[in-house]
Amino acid sequence: MATMPKRVKYRKQQKGRLRGNATSGNYVSYGEYGLQALEAGRVTAKHIEAGRVAAQHFLQREGRVFIRIFPHKSVSAKPLEVRMGTGKGEPAYWTAEVRPGTIMYEIGGVSAELAKSAFARIANKMPVRARMVMRKPSL
Amino acid sequence: MEIAKFKAAKRVPGGQHANQRLRQSGELPAVIYGHKEAPEHVSLPLREIEKCLAQAQHVLELDIDGAAKTFLLKDVQYDHLYRTPIHVDLMRVDRNERVHVKVPVHLIGTPKGLAGGGELLTLMTELDVEAPLLAIPDEIRVQIGDLEINGHVYVKELTLPEGVTALASPDDAVCLVRTKKAAVEVAPVEGAVAEPEVIAKGKVEDGDAAAPEKK
């Protein structure tokens, strides 16, 4: 099931720009391995769900999959064959905005080989290039 | 445990551009604090620090202006790609001091319970410990080969090296083997709300009511 916020202050949002690199959410915090975005982009709720299903189906309920991003931003669209004007379209879908460095998914409790294969399956579903990173030892 | 030894240079704390220039020259900005003394700013060779981090070394001996002192690696900041260190925090320590550090927990063996349809849940990948500076363990090894389904390993059951005490609660579980849960299929609810609730709904309605009046 695609996710979206439960309550929002306003239904429609401005487009905005995705500049710079991730300054938060760019460390592996929950699992042992993470899938890191290497470019900026919008990951929709459908992408996130598709990635989760792909990983959990592959892992056969071994280990844990953590989703580190949430679709907070609504994107509006006009219906087909509608003339321009007459105001902004209705919200069509929800997206998470990711910047280079954002950890999108984490996996824990499985071997590195298994995590790598699971991340490869998730990365195929993602609209941005991604790579696997390993958790750094704490001090 | 090995202690890394290398030279460090004092630096005048600068802004982001000064730090960028420092990093481009193969050095890493670092700050030294602790023992109720004023903080010092130093630069360290990046390659040496990367070696220490790769070997999970906690203790460094730095030669700063001819005086060798011991420091504890307290914190490391990485770049946005979680790849290269960009700043290091060092803490002043005495050689006979006890320090608080995190040590990785290494699980050894395959639990017996996995053959009976169980799954291993690792709850603690690293353990907070208090240890003498020169006897910080590289890792805590935990044998889990005998774990059956619903079996736990608690912090109180860990065998720690001499002089090392765990700071986590003794009743905290390190790992457990539980029965695999059946996958729950979430059926889509009929008439599910397709849009989130709008907090400022009253305002939106007012706006809609006022909209036709606009020309």
Short mmCIF file of C-alpha atoms in Angstrom, two decimals:
data_model
loop_
_atom_site.label_atom_id
_atom_site.label_comp_id
_atom_site.label_asym_id
_atom_site.label_seq_id
_atom_site.Cartn_x
_atom_site.Cartn_y
_atom_site.Cartn_z
CA MET A 1 0.00 0.00 0.00
CA ALA A 2 1.41 3.35 -1.03
CA THR A 3 2.16 5.68 1.86
CA MET A 4 1.31 9.33 2.33
CA PRO A 5 1.05 11.72 5.26
CA LYS A 6 -1.95 11.28 7.55
CA ARG A 7 -2.55 15.00 8.03
CA VAL A 8 -1.25 17.95 6.07
CA LYS A 9 -1.68 21.68 6.44
CA TYR A 10 -2.10 22.25 2.71
CA ARG A 11 -2.97 19.70 0.00
CA LYS A 12 -0.92 21.26 -2.77
CA GLN A 13 2.70 22.33 -2.63
CA GLN A 14 5.04 24.36 -4.77
CA LYS A 15 7.48 22.45 -6.90
CA GLY A 16 10.72 23.73 -5.36
CA ARG A 17 14.23 22.81 -6.47
CA LEU A 18 16.45 19.92 -5.40
CA ARG A 19 19.89 21.35 -4.90
CA GLY A 20 22.92 20.27 -2.92
CA ASN A 21 23.75 17.08 -1.12
CA ALA A 22 22.12 15.25 1.76
CA THR A 23 23.10 16.76 5.09
CA SER A 24 20.95 14.46 7.19
CA GLY A 25 19.75 10.90 6.75
CA ASN A 26 23.06 10.03 5.07
CA TYR A 27 24.45 7.64 7.69
CA VAL A 28 23.46 3.98 8.11
CA SER A 29 21.67 4.04 11.47
CA TYR A 30 19.41 1.00 11.91
CA GLY A 31 20.66 -1.94 9.88
CA GLU A 32 24.14 -3.03 8.89
CA TYR A 33 23.84 -2.14 5.21
CA GLY A 34 22.20 0.76 3.42
CA LEU A 35 21.12 1.73 -0.08
CA GLN A 36 22.36 5.23 -0.81
CA ALA A 37 21.07 7.57 -3.51
CA LEU A 38 23.85 8.93 -5.72
CA GLU A 39 21.78 11.61 -7.44
CA ALA A 40 18.91 13.89 -6.58
CA GLY A 41 15.39 12.99 -7.54
CA ARG A 42 11.84 12.29 -6.52
CA VAL A 43 11.10 8.81 -5.25
CA THR A 44 7.34 8.30 -5.32
CA ALA A 45 5.33 6.30 -2.81
CA LYS A 46 4.90 3.63 -5.50
CA HIS A 47 8.67 3.35 -5.97
CA ILE A 48 9.19 3.02 -2.22
CA GLU A 49 6.55 0.31 -1.94
CA ALA A 50 7.88 -1.54 -4.99
CA GLY A 51 11.35 -1.53 -3.46
CA ARG A 52 10.07 -2.82 -0.13
CA VAL A 53 8.10 -5.64 -1.77
CA ALA A 54 11.08 -6.61 -3.96
CA ALA A 55 13.42 -6.78 -0.97
CA GLN A 56 11.07 -8.65 1.34
CA HIS A 57 10.12 -11.11 -1.39
CA PHE A 58 13.80 -11.81 -2.06
CA LEU A 59 14.79 -12.06 1.60
CA GLN A 60 11.91 -14.46 2.42
CA ARG A 61 11.32 -12.67 5.76
CA GLU A 62 14.94 -13.10 6.82
CA GLY A 63 16.49 -10.08 8.51
CA ARG A 64 14.79 -6.69 8.62
CA VAL A 65 14.22 -4.06 5.97
CA PHE A 66 14.09 -0.44 7.12
CA ILE A 67 12.68 2.31 4.91
CA ARG A 68 14.45 5.59 5.67
CA ILE A 69 12.50 7.93 3.37
CA PHE A 70 8.87 9.04 3.45
CA PRO A 71 6.80 10.71 0.70
CA HIS A 72 6.05 14.07 2.31
CA LYS A 73 5.62 16.10 -0.87
CA SER A 74 2.45 16.13 -2.96
CA VAL A 75 2.75 16.52 -6.73
CA SER A 76 -0.26 17.79 -8.62
CA ALA A 77 -1.15 17.04 -12.23
CA LYS A 78 -3.85 18.11 -14.65
CA PRO A 79 -6.06 15.46 -16.27
CA LEU A 80 -5.42 14.50 -19.89
CA GLU A 81 -6.81 16.67 -22.69
CA VAL A 82 -7.45 19.63 -20.42
CA ARG A 83 -6.59 23.12 -21.61
CA MET A 84 -4.00 25.09 -19.72
CA GLY A 85 -5.14 27.55 -17.08
CA THR A 86 -8.04 27.41 -14.61
CA GLY A 87 -5.72 26.84 -11.70
CA LYS A 88 -3.45 24.15 -10.35
CA GLY A 89 -4.29 20.49 -10.88
CA GLU A 90 -5.27 18.07 -8.16
CA PRO A 91 -2.65 16.15 -6.12
CA ALA A 92 -1.75 13.10 -8.21
CA TYR A 93 0.90 11.36 -6.11
CA TRP A 94 3.27 11.76 -3.17
CA THR A 95 7.04 11.77 -3.36
CA ALA A 96 10.11 11.73 -1.16
CA GLU A 97 12.81 14.12 -2.29
CA VAL A 98 16.22 12.52 -2.12
CA ARG A 99 19.59 14.16 -2.53
CA PRO A 100 22.97 12.54 -3.22
CA GLY A 101 23.92 10.66 -0.07
CA THR A 102 20.42 9.96 1.27
CA ILE A 103 20.14 6.44 2.71
CA MET A 104 16.84 5.19 1.28
CA TYR A 105 16.70 1.64 2.66
CA GLU A 106 18.58 -0.32 5.28
CA ILE A 107 18.83 -4.05 5.85
CA GLY A 108 20.00 -5.80 9.01
CA GLY A 109 20.36 -9.37 10.20
CA VAL A 110 21.50 -10.91 6.91
CA SER A 111 24.85 -11.56 5.24
CA ALA A 112 26.49 -8.92 3.05
CA GLU A 113 25.97 -11.03 -0.11
CA LEU A 114 22.26 -11.40 0.58
CA ALA A 115 21.91 -7.69 1.35
CA LYS A 116 23.76 -6.81 -1.86
CA SER A 117 21.38 -8.93 -3.95
CA ALA A 118 18.36 -7.46 -2.19
CA PHE A 119 19.63 -3.91 -2.76
CA ALA A 120 20.24 -4.69 -6.44
CA ARG A 121 16.57 -5.59 -6.72
CA ILE A 122 15.50 -2.43 -4.91
CA ALA A 123 17.85 -0.27 -7.00
CA ASN A 124 16.18 -1.58 -10.16
CA LYS A 125 12.90 -0.10 -8.93
CA MET A 126 14.38 3.29 -8.02
CA PRO A 127 14.31 6.36 -10.27
CA VAL A 128 17.77 7.43 -9.04
CA ARG A 129 21.17 5.73 -9.21
CA ALA A 130 22.05 4.05 -5.93
CA ARG A 131 24.80 2.02 -4.31
CA MET A 132 25.17 -0.18 -1.27
CA VAL A 133 27.04 1.16 1.74
CA MET A 134 28.07 -0.59 4.94
CA ARG A 135 27.67 0.75 8.41
CA LYS A 136 30.82 2.36 9.83
CA PRO A 137 31.91 1.12 13.25
CA SER A 138 30.93 3.43 16.09
CA LEU A 139 33.57 4.87 18.38
CA MET B 1 45.48 -3.32 20.89
CA GLU B 2 47.76 -1.23 18.70
CA ILE B 3 48.18 2.49 19.18
CA ALA B 4 48.60 4.50 16.00
CA LYS B 5 51.42 7.05 16.18
CA PHE B 6 51.80 9.98 13.81
CA LYS B 7 52.42 13.70 13.66
CA ALA B 8 49.79 16.43 13.88
CA ALA B 9 50.09 20.16 13.31
CA LYS B 10 48.36 22.95 15.15
CA ARG B 11 46.08 25.05 12.98
CA VAL B 12 44.16 28.26 13.27
CA PRO B 13 40.44 27.42 13.15
CA GLY B 14 39.05 28.69 9.86
CA GLY B 15 35.80 28.56 7.95
CA GLN B 16 34.64 26.06 5.35
CA HIS B 17 37.02 27.34 2.67
CA ALA B 18 40.07 27.04 4.92
CA ASN B 19 38.98 23.51 5.81
CA GLN B 20 38.41 22.64 2.15
CA ARG B 21 41.94 23.81 1.30
CA LEU B 22 43.25 21.70 4.18
CA ARG B 23 41.42 18.60 2.91
CA GLN B 24 42.66 19.16 -0.63
CA SER B 25 46.21 19.04 0.70
CA GLY B 26 45.57 15.60 2.24
CA GLU B 27 45.05 16.84 5.79
CA LEU B 28 42.00 16.49 8.00
CA PRO B 29 40.78 19.17 10.43
CA ALA B 30 40.35 17.93 13.98
CA VAL B 31 39.51 19.32 17.38
CA ILE B 32 40.95 18.21 20.72
CA TYR B 33 39.02 18.63 23.95
CA GLY B 34 38.69 17.15 27.42
CA HIS B 35 40.27 17.28 30.87
CA LYS B 36 38.67 20.72 31.39
CA GLU B 37 41.28 22.39 29.20
CA ALA B 38 40.66 24.79 26.34
CA PRO B 39 39.96 23.08 22.99
CA GLU B 40 42.82 22.89 20.48
CA HIS B 41 42.55 22.77 16.70
CA VAL B 42 44.90 20.49 14.80
CA SER B 43 45.26 18.96 11.36
CA LEU B 44 45.96 15.25 10.89
CA PRO B 45 47.11 13.22 7.89
CA LEU B 46 43.96 11.85 6.26
CA ARG B 47 45.56 8.54 5.19
CA GLU B 48 46.64 7.74 8.76
CA ILE B 49 43.16 8.45 10.11
CA GLU B 50 41.58 6.29 7.41
CA LYS B 51 43.92 3.45 8.38
CA CYS B 52 42.92 3.82 12.07
CA LEU B 53 39.22 3.81 11.18
CA ALA B 54 39.61 0.76 8.94
CA GLN B 55 41.25 -1.12 11.81
CA ALA B 56 38.70 0.23 14.36
CA GLN B 57 41.48 1.74 16.50
CA HIS B 58 40.23 3.98 19.27
CA VAL B 59 43.50 5.34 20.65
CA LEU B 60 46.03 7.62 18.90
CA GLU B 61 49.37 8.98 19.99
CA LEU B 62 49.95 12.33 18.34
CA ASP B 63 53.19 14.24 18.12
CA ILE B 64 52.09 17.89 18.31
CA ASP B 65 55.00 20.32 18.15
CA GLY B 66 57.39 17.71 19.54
CA ALA B 67 55.21 16.66 22.47
CA ALA B 68 53.63 13.20 22.22
CA LYS B 69 50.21 12.82 23.85
CA THR B 70 47.53 10.13 23.87
CA PHE B 71 44.04 10.80 22.57
CA LEU B 72 40.80 8.88 22.20
CA LEU B 73 38.99 9.01 18.84
CA LYS B 74 35.64 10.32 20.00
CA ASP B 75 33.71 11.16 16.83
CA VAL B 76 34.13 11.15 13.06
CA GLN B 77 32.13 13.11 10.54
CA TYR B 78 31.91 11.79 6.98
CA ASP B 79 31.15 13.54 3.71
CA HIS B 80 27.64 13.42 2.26
CA LEU B 81 28.41 10.10 0.53
CA TYR B 82 29.44 8.51 3.85
CA ARG B 83 32.81 7.75 2.33
CA THR B 84 35.62 10.12 3.35
CA PRO B 85 36.13 11.52 6.85
CA ILE B 86 35.87 15.31 6.91
CA HIS B 87 36.38 16.04 10.61
CA VAL B 88 37.53 14.19 13.70
CA ASP B 89 36.95 14.80 17.42
CA LEU B 90 39.72 13.71 19.77
CA MET B 91 39.54 13.56 23.55
CA ARG B 92 42.49 14.00 25.89
CA VAL B 93 43.04 10.87 27.98
CA ASP B 94 45.57 9.51 30.42
CA ARG B 95 47.05 6.11 29.72
CA ASN B 96 45.64 4.66 32.96
CA GLU B 97 42.18 6.16 32.46
CA ARG B 98 38.98 4.14 31.97
CA VAL B 99 36.96 5.26 28.97
CA HIS B 100 33.49 4.71 27.53
CA VAL B 101 33.52 3.29 24.01
CA LYS B 102 31.32 1.29 21.67
CA VAL B 103 32.64 -2.12 20.69
CA PRO B 104 31.18 -4.21 17.87
CA VAL B 105 29.39 -7.43 18.86
CA HIS B 106 30.37 -10.40 16.69
CA LEU B 107 27.98 -13.37 16.65
CA ILE B 108 29.68 -16.72 16.06
CA GLY B 109 27.95 -19.88 14.87
CA THR B 110 24.56 -20.75 13.44
CA PRO B 111 21.81 -21.16 16.06
CA LYS B 112 20.22 -24.61 16.30
CA GLY B 113 16.80 -22.98 16.27
CA LEU B 114 17.21 -21.85 12.65
CA ALA B 115 16.88 -25.46 11.47
CA GLY B 116 13.53 -25.70 13.28
CA GLY B 117 11.99 -22.76 11.43
CA GLY B 118 13.30 -19.95 13.60
CA GLU B 119 14.88 -16.68 12.60
CA LEU B 120 17.76 -14.86 14.22
CA LEU B 121 17.09 -11.31 15.34
CA THR B 122 20.18 -9.26 16.14
CA LEU B 123 19.16 -6.53 18.55
CA MET B 124 22.60 -5.19 19.46
CA THR B 125 25.34 -4.77 16.88
CA GLU B 126 27.59 -2.84 19.25
CA LEU B 127 27.93 -2.71 23.00
CA ASP B 128 28.65 0.31 25.20
CA VAL B 129 31.51 -0.64 27.50
CA GLU B 130 33.79 0.95 30.06
CA ALA B 131 37.35 -0.28 29.63
CA PRO B 132 40.91 0.71 30.49
CA LEU B 133 42.30 2.84 27.67
CA LEU B 134 45.00 0.37 26.74
CA ALA B 135 42.74 -2.67 26.96
CA ILE B 136 39.80 -1.72 24.76
CA PRO B 137 38.62 -4.96 23.13
CA ASP B 138 38.47 -5.05 19.32
CA GLU B 139 35.17 -6.92 19.42
CA ILE B 140 32.92 -8.89 21.76
CA ARG B 141 32.56 -12.46 20.51
CA VAL B 142 29.28 -14.21 21.32
CA GLN B 143 28.73 -17.94 20.69
CA ILE B 144 25.16 -18.46 19.52
CA GLY B 145 25.42 -22.04 18.19
CA ASP B 146 23.32 -23.46 21.07
CA LEU B 147 20.42 -21.03 20.77
CA GLU B 148 17.05 -22.76 20.34
CA ILE B 149 13.78 -21.12 19.30
CA ASN B 150 12.77 -18.46 21.87
CA GLY B 151 16.34 -18.47 23.18
CA HIS B 152 18.00 -15.18 24.05
CA VAL B 153 21.52 -13.96 24.74
CA TYR B 154 21.47 -11.25 27.38
CA VAL B 155 24.15 -8.68 28.20
CA LYS B 156 24.67 -10.33 31.61
CA GLU B 157 25.58 -13.59 29.85
CA LEU B 158 28.39 -12.08 27.79
CA THR B 159 31.97 -13.02 28.56
CA LEU B 160 33.85 -9.74 28.66
CA PRO B 161 37.63 -9.40 28.87
CA GLU B 162 39.11 -8.61 32.26
CA GLY B 163 38.60 -5.02 33.36
CA VAL B 164 35.83 -4.40 30.83
CA THR B 165 32.32 -3.69 32.09
CA ALA B 166 29.17 -3.37 30.01
CA LEU B 167 27.26 -0.11 30.38
CA ALA B 168 24.07 -1.50 28.86
CA SER B 169 21.42 -2.93 31.18
CA PRO B 170 22.23 -6.57 32.12
CA ASP B 171 18.74 -7.63 31.05
CA ASP B 172 19.04 -6.17 27.53
CA ALA B 173 18.99 -8.84 24.85
CA VAL B 174 21.86 -9.01 22.38
CA CYS B 175 20.10 -11.40 20.01
CA LEU B 176 17.28 -13.91 19.99
CA VAL B 177 15.87 -16.68 17.89
CA ARG B 178 12.13 -16.51 17.31
CA THR B 179 9.59 -18.42 15.25
CA LYS B 180 9.25 -17.05 11.76
CA LYS B 181 6.08 -15.06 11.51
CA ALA B 182 3.75 -15.80 8.62
CA ALA B 183 3.58 -13.01 6.08
CA VAL B 184 0.53 -10.84 6.62
CA GLU B 185 -1.23 -9.85 3.43
CA VAL B 186 -2.66 -6.35 3.73
CA ALA B 187 -5.84 -6.21 1.70
CA PRO B 188 -6.76 -2.79 0.31
CA VAL B 189 -9.60 -1.32 2.36
CA GLU B 190 -12.77 -0.50 0.43
CA GLY B 191 -13.41 3.21 0.31
CA ALA B 192 -10.01 4.00 1.74
CA VAL B 193 -9.17 7.67 2.10
CA ALA B 194 -7.10 8.59 -0.95
CA GLU B 195 -6.00 11.93 0.44
CA PRO B 196 -4.63 12.99 3.80
CA GLU B 197 -6.68 15.01 6.23
CA VAL B 198 -6.18 18.75 5.78
CA ILE B 199 -5.51 20.51 9.09
CA ALA B 200 -6.63 23.93 7.87
CA LYS B 201 -9.84 22.56 6.38
CA GLY B 202 -12.00 25.44 7.61
CA LYS B 203 -9.72 27.88 5.85
CA VAL B 204 -9.81 25.88 2.63
CA GLU B 205 -13.63 25.88 2.65
CA ASP B 206 -13.66 29.64 3.24
CA GLY B 207 -11.27 30.03 0.35
CA ASP B 208 -13.44 27.86 -1.90
CA ALA B 209 -16.53 29.84 -0.96
CA ALA B 210 -14.76 33.08 -1.68
CA ALA B 211 -13.30 31.84 -4.97
CA PRO B 212 -16.39 32.34 -7.20
CA GLU B 213 -16.56 35.98 -6.14
CA LYS B 214 -13.13 36.63 -7.68
CA LYS B 215 -13.05 37.94 -11.22
#
